[in-house]
Amino acid sequence: MAWLVLFLAGSPGTGPGAAAFAQDSTHVLEWELAAHPDGRLTAVLWITPGAGLYTYSHSPGLLGQPTTFTPADGAVQAVRYMPGVEKPDTFDPGTIIRAYLDRTPLFLDLTGSAFPLEIRGELQMLFCSDTSCWPVREAVSHRWESRPQTLASMASPPLQALYTASAPGKAPSPPVPETATAADAIVTDDYAFAPQFFRPGLEVGGLGKALLLAFLAGMLLNAMPCVLPVLSLKCSAILAVSGQESRREQERQFREHSIWFAVGILCYFFILGGVLGLAGLAWGQLFQQPALLLGLAVVLFMLGLSLFGVFDLPMIDLKGNSGPSDRPRLQAFSTGVLATLLATPCSGPLLGGVLGWTLSRSPSTILPVFMTIGAGMTVPYLGMAIWPSLVRVLPRPGVWNIHLERGLGFLLVGTTIYLVQILPQSLFTPALVCLWAAGFSAWMWGQWTTLSQPRILRWGIRAAAACLIAVAVAWALTPGTQGVVWEPFDPVRFGQHLGNQPVLMDFTADWCPNCKVLESTTLRDSVIKPLQERYGLTLIKVDMTQEDARKMALLKALGSQSIPVVAIFPTGDAARSPMILRDLFTSGQLADILEETFTNSP
């Protein structure tokens, strides 16, 4: 419980201490005026994102807010946008989006060519870093008093290539007249609704009704079948007493287990109510924390291993044939806390109206309501404590105990899979490593230690097992250091780089084991970073995992039809004769080839 409170207190949030970028550091805008051969004029608005930032393109794909310029008058005939660079979305890596990663132009085709010339409009963009996004909406304008003496030519190769690659955006919306009334505009930050509810009788308007509905909902939580681990943990009350031969002893064990299980439930709701009230979190927001999800996955996996007989957990032992526990109260208490924690996501349908009213109140109101939910949930266990003779309806121990344990073990392992799959994709592989470490640690605990060993040796081995899990979890949750950045292949950007700057291009695929070996050895960050800094390399990764005709055509043009392949493009005319490295090679060979290539290139 102390770990849970400290974890929540240290969780990143949106409070005053949260880091944020100042709006003026998100981007830089530059204006340029260019003339077409036929005399038409086009204004070029260059957008340069701040360091470490990107903005979504005008056609970003399934996610993101498009970059859009809306003219304020009739000076702009059409707006042309660059397609952007394909990349995995930072917050949903499974989705490919298009983004503007560096200095990118917007072309504004003008309706006239008379001076003075003024452009006014509104620019909307969504800038993102590796951790957060924020929208930018600003009025922009520029005025040319007379025709510039050094007017740029749209026929020049750089501008012509960019202009050709761009495409007209959607027709700009007409500006809202200054005489428009407030009813003509849509206000998005000041809603005034009068909601209607399907079951108004379940909506809460005061503390008395909130306490009543909270108590009833707490009782119904015991019948919720949606969280299988909760059902399996509650079966531990049966397993805890089924191994006792004496009916009198069974009743005593039954009463004690029920009381301390109920105390665990109440303590959980006391801590949860206090944390939600003081931290301003929403119900169920605990399960948005990857650290908590990973911790629960490890605990449930180890609970499952304990039911398969790999080892005995000291605080939560669900096996009925392991004999009396030397800490029965602590074990029942811990089991009650864990069962209630796992039931939290399923309580939303029962507590919607109660929570909607309660969580908007002060901590002095939130805490009593949450304690009432816990009191309602403890009713069955307090009832079993008052009438322990109910234990007489339990069957005598037998082979059924073992079958029940194994079945519960499979349920717990299945829930572990569920928790792992709702983790962020970046934590999927680290989570599997944590489960492997947990399994090995459980085997160490159960197979390497016996009661006949010296206490120091026995607890030394157990401490090593616990440290292995702690190190694995800490490693999984430690954010990775920022390494070198590989651009995903984009034909337009590659054409811009070719001949203008040195390029190192890596052809790879998820199904190519040699590619992965090369990336983890010769092309790892510690090798590539100093080479990139020395030669000013632009790094491009061509992902061949899925079939792509453009990428395959480039590979064939480089004289290859298999991967891995690394191509090195010098600057100038030498870019048309790139150096090709096939299959596997060493970091020393790569350094020598780069030295030779860029030393001999003009």
PDB file of C-alpha atoms in Angstrom, residues 50-177:
ATOM      1  CA  GLY A  50      11.449  23.589 -32.935  1.00  0.00           C
ATOM      2  CA  ALA A  51      14.167  21.162 -31.869  1.00  0.00           C
ATOM      3  CA  GLY A  52      12.747  17.702 -31.219  1.00  0.00           C
ATOM      4  CA  LEU A  53       9.305  18.621 -32.549  1.00  0.00           C
ATOM      5  CA  TYR A  54       7.225  17.824 -35.589  1.00  0.00           C
ATOM      6  CA  THR A  55       3.829  18.914 -36.882  1.00  0.00           C
ATOM      7  CA  TYR A  56       1.280  16.842 -38.771  1.00  0.00           C
ATOM      8  CA  SER A  57       1.023  17.497 -42.503  1.00  0.00           C
ATOM      9  CA  HIS A  58      -2.093  18.813 -44.240  1.00  0.00           C
ATOM     10  CA  SER A  59      -3.113  15.195 -44.980  1.00  0.00           C
ATOM     11  CA  PRO A  60      -1.810  13.419 -41.880  1.00  0.00           C
ATOM     12  CA  GLY A  61      -3.675  10.144 -42.280  1.00  0.00           C
ATOM     13  CA  LEU A  62      -5.795   8.504 -39.584  1.00  0.00           C
ATOM     14  CA  LEU A  63      -4.432  10.567 -36.698  1.00  0.00           C
ATOM     15  CA  GLY A  64      -3.450  14.133 -35.988  1.00  0.00           C
ATOM     16  CA  GLN A  65      -4.708  17.621 -36.717  1.00  0.00           C
ATOM     17  CA  PRO A  66      -3.833  18.791 -40.254  1.00  0.00           C
ATOM     18  CA  THR A  67      -1.659  21.836 -40.823  1.00  0.00           C
ATOM     19  CA  THR A  68      -3.961  24.379 -42.464  1.00  0.00           C
ATOM     20  CA  PHE A  69      -3.629  27.962 -43.669  1.00  0.00           C
ATOM     21  CA  THR A  70      -6.953  29.823 -43.983  1.00  0.00           C
ATOM     22  CA  PRO A  71      -6.727  33.102 -45.930  1.00  0.00           C
ATOM     23  CA  ALA A  72      -8.458  36.096 -44.391  1.00  0.00           C
ATOM     24  CA  ASP A  73      -9.208  37.832 -47.708  1.00  0.00           C
ATOM     25  CA  GLY A  74      -9.178  37.254 -51.455  1.00  0.00           C
ATOM     26  CA  ALA A  75      -5.440  37.771 -51.972  1.00  0.00           C
ATOM     27  CA  VAL A  76      -4.770  34.010 -51.922  1.00  0.00           C
ATOM     28  CA  GLN A  77      -6.193  31.941 -54.760  1.00  0.00           C
ATOM     29  CA  ALA A  78      -5.072  28.493 -53.537  1.00  0.00           C
ATOM     30  CA  VAL A  79      -2.868  26.926 -50.872  1.00  0.00           C
ATOM     31  CA  ARG A  80      -0.547  24.077 -51.820  1.00  0.00           C
ATOM     32  CA  TYR A  81       0.851  21.720 -49.163  1.00  0.00           C
ATOM     33  CA  MET A  82       3.776  19.305 -49.129  1.00  0.00           C
ATOM     34  CA  PRO A  83       2.801  15.638 -48.601  1.00  0.00           C
ATOM     35  CA  GLY A  84       5.014  15.237 -45.528  1.00  0.00           C
ATOM     36  CA  VAL A  85       7.141  12.336 -44.396  1.00  0.00           C
ATOM     37  CA  GLU A  86       5.675   8.963 -43.468  1.00  0.00           C
ATOM     38  CA  LYS A  87       6.480   7.921 -39.896  1.00  0.00           C
ATOM     39  CA  PRO A  88       4.909   5.856 -37.097  1.00  0.00           C
ATOM     40  CA  ASP A  89       2.789   8.046 -34.877  1.00  0.00           C
ATOM     41  CA  THR A  90       4.577   8.769 -31.597  1.00  0.00           C
ATOM     42  CA  PHE A  91       1.558   7.875 -29.468  1.00  0.00           C
ATOM     43  CA  ASP A  92       0.201   5.029 -31.613  1.00  0.00           C
ATOM     44  CA  PRO A  93       3.244   3.403 -33.280  1.00  0.00           C
ATOM     45  CA  GLY A  94       1.022   0.977 -35.160  1.00  0.00           C
ATOM     46  CA  THR A  95      -0.427   3.845 -37.210  1.00  0.00           C
ATOM     47  CA  ILE A  96       1.570   5.519 -39.998  1.00  0.00           C
ATOM     48  CA  ILE A  97       1.059   9.270 -40.320  1.00  0.00           C
ATOM     49  CA  ARG A  98       2.576  12.032 -42.450  1.00  0.00           C
ATOM     50  CA  ALA A  99       4.427  14.827 -40.705  1.00  0.00           C
ATOM     51  CA  TYR A 100       6.608  17.865 -41.327  1.00  0.00           C
ATOM     52  CA  LEU A 101       9.878  17.080 -39.546  1.00  0.00           C
ATOM     53  CA  ASP A 102      11.995  20.060 -40.558  1.00  0.00           C
ATOM     54  CA  ARG A 103      11.827  23.258 -42.656  1.00  0.00           C
ATOM     55  CA  THR A 104       8.793  22.811 -44.925  1.00  0.00           C
ATOM     56  CA  PRO A 105       7.116  25.254 -47.355  1.00  0.00           C
ATOM     57  CA  LEU A 106       3.457  26.160 -47.825  1.00  0.00           C
ATOM     58  CA  PHE A 107       2.813  27.660 -51.268  1.00  0.00           C
ATOM     59  CA  LEU A 108       0.193  30.431 -51.446  1.00  0.00           C
ATOM     60  CA  ASP A 109      -0.786  31.119 -55.072  1.00  0.00           C
ATOM     61  CA  LEU A 110      -1.791  34.778 -55.271  1.00  0.00           C
ATOM     62  CA  THR A 111      -4.654  36.293 -57.236  1.00  0.00           C
ATOM     63  CA  GLY A 112      -2.743  39.409 -58.328  1.00  0.00           C
ATOM     64  CA  SER A 113       0.711  40.883 -58.705  1.00  0.00           C
ATOM     65  CA  ALA A 114       0.174  44.564 -57.837  1.00  0.00           C
ATOM     66  CA  PHE A 115       2.219  46.131 -55.029  1.00  0.00           C
ATOM     67  CA  PRO A 116       2.001  46.853 -52.165  1.00  0.00           C
ATOM     68  CA  LEU A 117       1.024  43.218 -51.582  1.00  0.00           C
ATOM     69  CA  GLU A 118      -0.340  41.953 -48.259  1.00  0.00           C
ATOM     70  CA  ILE A 119      -1.287  38.444 -47.127  1.00  0.00           C
ATOM     71  CA  ARG A 120      -3.323  37.772 -44.012  1.00  0.00           C
ATOM     72  CA  GLY A 121      -4.657  34.525 -42.667  1.00  0.00           C
ATOM     73  CA  GLU A 122      -4.815  32.011 -39.844  1.00  0.00           C
ATOM     74  CA  LEU A 123      -2.399  29.101 -39.420  1.00  0.00           C
ATOM     75  CA  GLN A 124      -3.451  25.999 -37.464  1.00  0.00           C
ATOM     76  CA  MET A 125      -0.984  23.252 -36.548  1.00  0.00           C
ATOM     77  CA  LEU A 126      -0.519  20.489 -33.994  1.00  0.00           C
ATOM     78  CA  PHE A 127       3.050  20.215 -32.710  1.00  0.00           C
ATOM     79  CA  CYS A 128       4.264  17.099 -30.913  1.00  0.00           C
ATOM     80  CA  SER A 129       7.313  15.971 -29.011  1.00  0.00           C
ATOM     81  CA  ASP A 130       8.086  12.451 -27.820  1.00  0.00           C
ATOM     82  CA  THR A 131       5.836  12.921 -24.787  1.00  0.00           C
ATOM     83  CA  SER A 132       3.071  15.405 -25.554  1.00  0.00           C
ATOM     84  CA  CYS A 133       1.243  17.467 -28.196  1.00  0.00           C
ATOM     85  CA  TRP A 134      -0.286  20.923 -28.188  1.00  0.00           C
ATOM     86  CA  PRO A 135      -2.204  22.865 -30.847  1.00  0.00           C
ATOM     87  CA  VAL A 136      -1.090  26.192 -32.269  1.00  0.00           C
ATOM     88  CA  ARG A 137      -3.570  28.613 -33.792  1.00  0.00           C
ATOM     89  CA  GLU A 138      -2.239  32.031 -34.748  1.00  0.00           C
ATOM     90  CA  ALA A 139      -2.925  34.918 -37.076  1.00  0.00           C
ATOM     91  CA  VAL A 140      -0.128  35.456 -39.593  1.00  0.00           C
ATOM     92  CA  SER A 141       0.448  38.239 -42.075  1.00  0.00           C
ATOM     93  CA  HIS A 142       3.133  39.694 -44.301  1.00  0.00           C
ATOM     94  CA  ARG A 143       3.384  42.780 -46.493  1.00  0.00           C
ATOM     95  CA  TRP A 144       5.647  43.618 -49.434  1.00  0.00           C
ATOM     96  CA  GLU A 145       5.650  47.364 -50.140  1.00  0.00           C
ATOM     97  CA  SER A 146       7.284  46.963 -53.550  1.00  0.00           C
ATOM     98  CA  ARG A 147       8.514  44.221 -55.828  1.00  0.00           C
ATOM     99  CA  PRO A 148      11.700  42.716 -54.290  1.00  0.00           C
ATOM    100  CA  GLN A 149      14.830  43.241 -56.360  1.00  0.00           C
ATOM    101  CA  THR A 150      15.945  39.642 -55.668  1.00  0.00           C
ATOM    102  CA  LEU A 151      12.599  38.004 -56.360  1.00  0.00           C
ATOM    103  CA  ALA A 152      12.945  34.215 -56.194  1.00  0.00           C
ATOM    104  CA  SER A 153      12.193  32.225 -59.342  1.00  0.00           C
ATOM    105  CA  MET A 154       9.728  29.359 -59.177  1.00  0.00           C
ATOM    106  CA  ALA A 155      11.598  27.858 -62.150  1.00  0.00           C
ATOM    107  CA  SER A 156      14.727  27.273 -60.067  1.00  0.00           C
ATOM    108  CA  PRO A 157      15.278  23.514 -59.480  1.00  0.00           C
ATOM    109  CA  PRO A 158      14.871  23.513 -55.674  1.00  0.00           C
ATOM    110  CA  LEU A 159      11.632  25.520 -55.604  1.00  0.00           C
ATOM    111  CA  GLN A 160      10.303  23.905 -58.766  1.00  0.00           C
ATOM    112  CA  ALA A 161      10.793  20.396 -57.321  1.00  0.00           C
ATOM    113  CA  LEU A 162       9.069  21.323 -54.070  1.00  0.00           C
ATOM    114  CA  TYR A 163       6.221  23.112 -55.826  1.00  0.00           C
ATOM    115  CA  THR A 164       5.686  20.129 -58.139  1.00  0.00           C
ATOM    116  CA  ALA A 165       5.639  17.747 -55.166  1.00  0.00           C
ATOM    117  CA  SER A 166       3.034  19.872 -53.377  1.00  0.00           C
ATOM    118  CA  ALA A 167      -0.700  19.591 -53.930  1.00  0.00           C
ATOM    119  CA  PRO A 168      -3.607  21.997 -53.479  1.00  0.00           C
ATOM    120  CA  GLY A 169      -5.389  21.686 -50.159  1.00  0.00           C
ATOM    121  CA  LYS A 170      -9.079  21.842 -49.526  1.00  0.00           C
ATOM    122  CA  ALA A 171     -10.795  25.045 -50.566  1.00  0.00           C
ATOM    123  CA  PRO A 172     -10.313  27.556 -47.755  1.00  0.00           C
ATOM    124  CA  SER A 173     -13.389  28.432 -45.764  1.00  0.00           C
ATOM    125  CA  PRO A 174     -14.583  32.008 -46.220  1.00  0.00           C
ATOM    126  CA  PRO A 175     -13.697  34.293 -43.343  1.00  0.00           C
ATOM    127  CA  VAL A 176     -16.375  35.080 -40.762  1.00  0.00           C
ATOM    128  CA  PRO A 177     -17.567  38.660 -41.325  1.00  0.00           C
TER     129      PRO A 177
END
